[in-house]
Amino acid sequence: MSDPYASRSSVHEQVLDGFGTVRVLPLDAAADAEVVHRWVSEERAAFWGMNGLTRDQVAGIYAHMDTLDTHHAFLLVMDGEPVALLQTYDPEADRVSECYDAQPGDIGVHLLLAPAGAEGARPGWTSSLAAVITTYVLIGLDRRRIVVDPDVRNDKAIARFLKQGFTAGPAVVLPEVDLPDVYLPEKKAQLAFLTREVAFGG
């Protein structure tokens, strides 16, 4: 089977034993709109905040993000199959900075996993994919600490982060954002943090 993503350049590439090669590609708002819209429209992605949006609306959000220096989106692809949507952001340029003391070297991360394929869930897959993201963000981008802010009701995401070594921070209320180009409703979030020392030792 040919790889439809083969011609696109990656910012990070990593081989996962037993799974395959994962590539981190800058998201193409137009080309990737179909797959991203499919993922964010599912009930399991309700906490992502895009349920009910059209394909064009989703593409528009990511096209706007592509104009920012502080927020970035990536499609993770393994052996030609898209497996996750990753967003990174500078916490000091985000509403989360109003809820905790942002430190130099912090980077915010949002992660949406693709639904399980025809073969079903694969043991160890999520933690292996998390290792790719952690390596890219902390080593590749030379950051000191990852900040995540899942919805307080998203028990599965919170448990997954804690299992990966994150330390729970405070539960906070992220304020509403109402700007011409972006609207975000108020969000009750559970902050959690992962330092480079914890992730990689030393």
Short mmCIF file of C-alpha atoms in Angstrom, two decimals:
data_model
loop_
_atom_site.label_atom_id
_atom_site.label_comp_id
_atom_site.label_asym_id
_atom_site.label_seq_id
_atom_site.Cartn_x
_atom_site.Cartn_y
_atom_site.Cartn_z
CA MET A 1 0.00 0.00 0.00
CA SER A 2 1.40 3.40 -0.95
CA ASP A 3 1.91 6.03 1.73
CA PRO A 4 -0.16 9.14 0.89
CA TYR A 5 1.96 11.14 3.36
CA ALA A 6 5.34 10.05 1.99
CA SER A 7 5.97 13.31 0.13
CA ARG A 8 5.39 15.48 3.21
CA SER A 9 8.33 16.47 5.38
CA SER A 10 8.29 15.61 9.06
CA VAL A 11 9.59 17.53 12.07
CA HIS A 12 10.26 14.30 13.97
CA GLU A 13 10.48 10.60 13.16
CA GLN A 14 10.80 7.70 15.56
CA VAL A 15 10.69 3.90 15.28
CA LEU A 16 8.47 2.17 17.84
CA ASP A 17 9.46 -1.45 18.39
CA GLY A 18 6.57 -3.75 17.60
CA PHE A 19 4.47 -1.01 16.02
CA GLY A 20 6.19 0.88 13.21
CA THR A 21 7.66 4.26 12.33
CA VAL A 22 5.81 7.32 13.58
CA ARG A 23 6.28 10.63 11.77
CA VAL A 24 5.19 14.02 13.12
CA LEU A 25 3.95 16.18 10.22
CA PRO A 26 2.91 19.83 10.37
CA LEU A 27 -0.86 19.76 9.91
CA ASP A 28 -2.12 20.81 6.48
CA ALA A 29 -5.44 22.48 7.30
CA ALA A 30 -6.94 21.76 3.88
CA ALA A 31 -5.45 18.36 3.08
CA ASP A 32 -6.01 16.94 6.56
CA ALA A 33 -9.46 18.45 7.17
CA GLU A 34 -11.34 15.27 6.25
CA VAL A 35 -9.58 12.97 8.70
CA VAL A 36 -9.43 15.56 11.50
CA HIS A 37 -13.13 16.44 11.08
CA ARG A 38 -14.03 12.75 11.28
CA TRP A 39 -12.12 12.37 14.55
CA VAL A 40 -13.36 15.53 16.28
CA SER A 41 -16.98 14.78 15.31
CA GLU A 42 -17.07 11.51 17.27
CA GLU A 43 -18.79 11.40 20.65
CA ARG A 44 -15.56 10.24 22.31
CA ALA A 45 -13.96 13.53 21.20
CA ALA A 46 -16.60 15.70 22.88
CA PHE A 47 -13.99 17.23 25.20
CA TRP A 48 -12.03 18.43 22.15
CA GLY A 49 -14.77 21.02 21.70
CA MET A 50 -15.47 20.62 17.98
CA ASN A 51 -18.53 18.34 17.99
CA GLY A 52 -21.10 19.73 15.56
CA LEU A 53 -18.66 21.73 13.43
CA THR A 54 -18.57 21.27 9.68
CA ARG A 55 -15.50 20.08 7.81
CA ASP A 56 -14.92 23.62 6.52
CA GLN A 57 -15.23 25.11 10.01
CA VAL A 58 -12.62 22.67 11.33
CA ALA A 59 -10.33 23.49 8.39
CA GLY A 60 -10.81 27.19 9.10
CA ILE A 61 -9.80 26.81 12.75
CA TYR A 62 -6.57 25.06 11.80
CA ALA A 63 -5.87 27.47 8.95
CA HIS A 64 -6.08 30.30 11.51
CA MET A 65 -3.81 28.39 13.90
CA ASP A 66 -1.27 28.08 11.10
CA THR A 67 -0.92 31.89 11.10
CA LEU A 68 0.16 31.93 14.76
CA ASP A 69 3.71 31.73 16.07
CA THR A 70 2.57 30.45 19.46
CA HIS A 71 0.18 27.60 18.59
CA HIS A 72 0.95 24.69 16.23
CA ALA A 73 -0.88 21.58 15.02
CA PHE A 74 0.58 18.29 13.82
CA LEU A 75 -0.69 15.06 12.33
CA LEU A 76 1.03 11.92 13.58
CA VAL A 77 1.28 9.21 10.94
CA MET A 78 2.48 5.62 11.34
CA ASP A 79 3.37 3.69 8.21
CA GLY A 80 0.96 5.77 6.12
CA GLU A 81 -1.92 5.77 8.59
CA PRO A 82 -2.88 8.90 10.62
CA VAL A 83 -2.86 7.96 14.31
CA ALA A 84 -3.16 11.20 16.32
CA LEU A 85 -3.66 14.95 16.26
CA LEU A 86 -1.16 16.93 18.34
CA GLN A 87 -1.35 20.60 19.24
CA THR A 88 1.44 22.48 21.00
CA TYR A 89 1.29 26.00 22.37
CA ASP A 90 3.19 28.57 24.36
CA PRO A 91 1.37 28.70 27.72
CA GLU A 92 2.21 32.38 28.16
CA ALA A 93 0.21 33.11 24.99
CA ASP A 94 -2.72 30.98 26.12
CA ARG A 95 -5.51 31.37 28.65
CA VAL A 96 -3.95 28.62 30.80
CA SER A 97 -1.31 31.17 31.90
CA GLU A 98 -4.04 32.94 33.87
CA CYS A 99 -4.43 29.82 36.01
CA TYR A 100 -0.86 28.83 36.91
CA ASP A 101 2.63 30.32 37.13
CA ALA A 102 4.08 29.65 33.67
CA GLN A 103 7.82 28.97 33.72
CA PRO A 104 10.44 29.50 30.98
CA GLY A 105 10.70 26.28 29.00
CA ASP A 106 7.06 25.27 29.52
CA ILE A 107 5.09 23.99 26.54
CA GLY A 108 1.41 23.16 26.41
CA VAL A 109 0.14 20.02 24.67
CA HIS A 110 -3.28 18.84 23.48
CA LEU A 111 -3.54 15.29 22.11
CA LEU A 112 -6.39 13.52 20.29
CA LEU A 113 -5.83 9.85 19.48
CA ALA A 114 -7.32 8.30 16.36
CA PRO A 115 -10.04 5.69 16.95
CA ALA A 116 -8.78 2.12 17.16
CA GLY A 117 -8.38 0.44 13.78
CA ALA A 118 -10.02 -2.73 12.52
CA GLU A 119 -7.67 -4.80 14.68
CA GLY A 120 -8.89 -3.06 17.81
CA ALA A 121 -6.88 -1.54 20.64
CA ARG A 122 -3.24 -2.62 20.79
CA PRO A 123 -1.62 -3.07 24.23
CA GLY A 124 1.13 -0.53 24.85
CA TRP A 125 0.22 1.61 21.84
CA THR A 126 -0.90 4.72 23.71
CA SER A 127 2.15 4.80 25.98
CA SER A 128 4.46 4.21 23.01
CA LEU A 129 2.86 7.06 21.07
CA ALA A 130 3.14 9.27 24.16
CA ALA A 131 6.86 8.52 24.23
CA VAL A 132 7.19 9.85 20.66
CA ILE A 133 5.37 13.06 21.57
CA THR A 134 7.39 13.53 24.76
CA THR A 135 10.65 13.04 22.86
CA TYR A 136 9.65 15.50 20.15
CA VAL A 137 8.38 18.17 22.53
CA LEU A 138 10.98 17.99 25.31
CA ILE A 139 14.08 16.97 23.35
CA GLY A 140 13.34 18.06 19.78
CA LEU A 141 11.93 21.44 20.81
CA ASP A 142 14.28 21.71 23.81
CA ARG A 143 11.57 22.41 26.39
CA ARG A 144 11.77 21.79 30.14
CA ARG A 145 8.19 20.89 31.05
CA ILE A 146 4.94 19.80 29.39
CA VAL A 147 1.66 21.28 30.63
CA VAL A 148 -1.69 19.60 29.89
CA ASP A 149 -5.18 20.83 30.78
CA PRO A 150 -7.77 18.08 30.16
CA ASP A 151 -11.38 18.71 31.12
CA VAL A 152 -11.94 17.72 34.76
CA ARG A 153 -14.66 15.28 33.56
CA ASN A 154 -12.30 13.53 31.15
CA ASP A 155 -11.28 10.76 33.55
CA LYS A 156 -9.67 8.63 30.84
CA ALA A 157 -7.32 11.38 29.67
CA ILE A 158 -6.37 12.38 33.22
CA ALA A 159 -5.63 8.77 34.18
CA ARG A 160 -3.57 8.31 31.02
CA PHE A 161 -1.41 11.36 31.74
CA LEU A 162 -0.82 10.31 35.35
CA LYS A 163 0.15 6.80 34.20
CA GLN A 164 2.71 8.39 31.86
CA GLY A 165 4.43 10.13 34.76
CA PHE A 166 2.65 13.47 34.85
CA THR A 167 2.14 15.08 38.24
CA ALA A 168 -1.35 16.42 38.92
CA GLY A 169 -1.56 20.15 39.52
CA PRO A 170 -4.60 22.16 40.59
CA ALA A 171 -8.07 21.95 39.10
CA VAL A 172 -8.71 25.36 37.55
CA VAL A 173 -11.28 27.26 35.50
CA LEU A 174 -9.90 28.43 32.16
CA PRO A 175 -11.63 31.72 31.29
CA GLU A 176 -13.81 32.21 28.24
CA VAL A 177 -12.03 33.54 25.15
CA ASP A 178 -14.19 35.64 22.82
CA LEU A 179 -12.12 37.12 19.99
CA PRO A 180 -12.94 37.81 16.33
CA ASP A 181 -10.94 34.76 15.17
CA VAL A 182 -11.51 32.35 18.04
CA TYR A 183 -14.14 31.53 20.64
CA LEU A 184 -13.49 29.19 23.55
CA PRO A 185 -16.08 28.65 26.28
CA GLU A 186 -15.07 28.56 29.92
CA LYS A 187 -13.48 25.22 30.79
CA LYS A 188 -12.94 23.43 34.10
CA ALA A 189 -9.59 21.73 33.68
CA GLN A 190 -7.22 19.50 35.61
CA LEU A 191 -3.67 20.72 35.12
CA ALA A 192 -0.82 18.20 35.05
CA PHE A 193 2.90 18.55 34.42
CA LEU A 194 5.75 16.40 33.14
CA THR A 195 9.35 17.61 33.46
CA ARG A 196 12.21 16.52 31.24
CA GLU A 197 13.98 15.11 34.30
CA VAL A 198 11.06 12.82 35.11
CA ALA A 199 10.54 11.81 31.49
CA PHE A 200 14.17 11.05 30.67
CA GLY A 201 16.02 10.99 33.99
CA GLY A 202 18.97 13.14 34.99
#
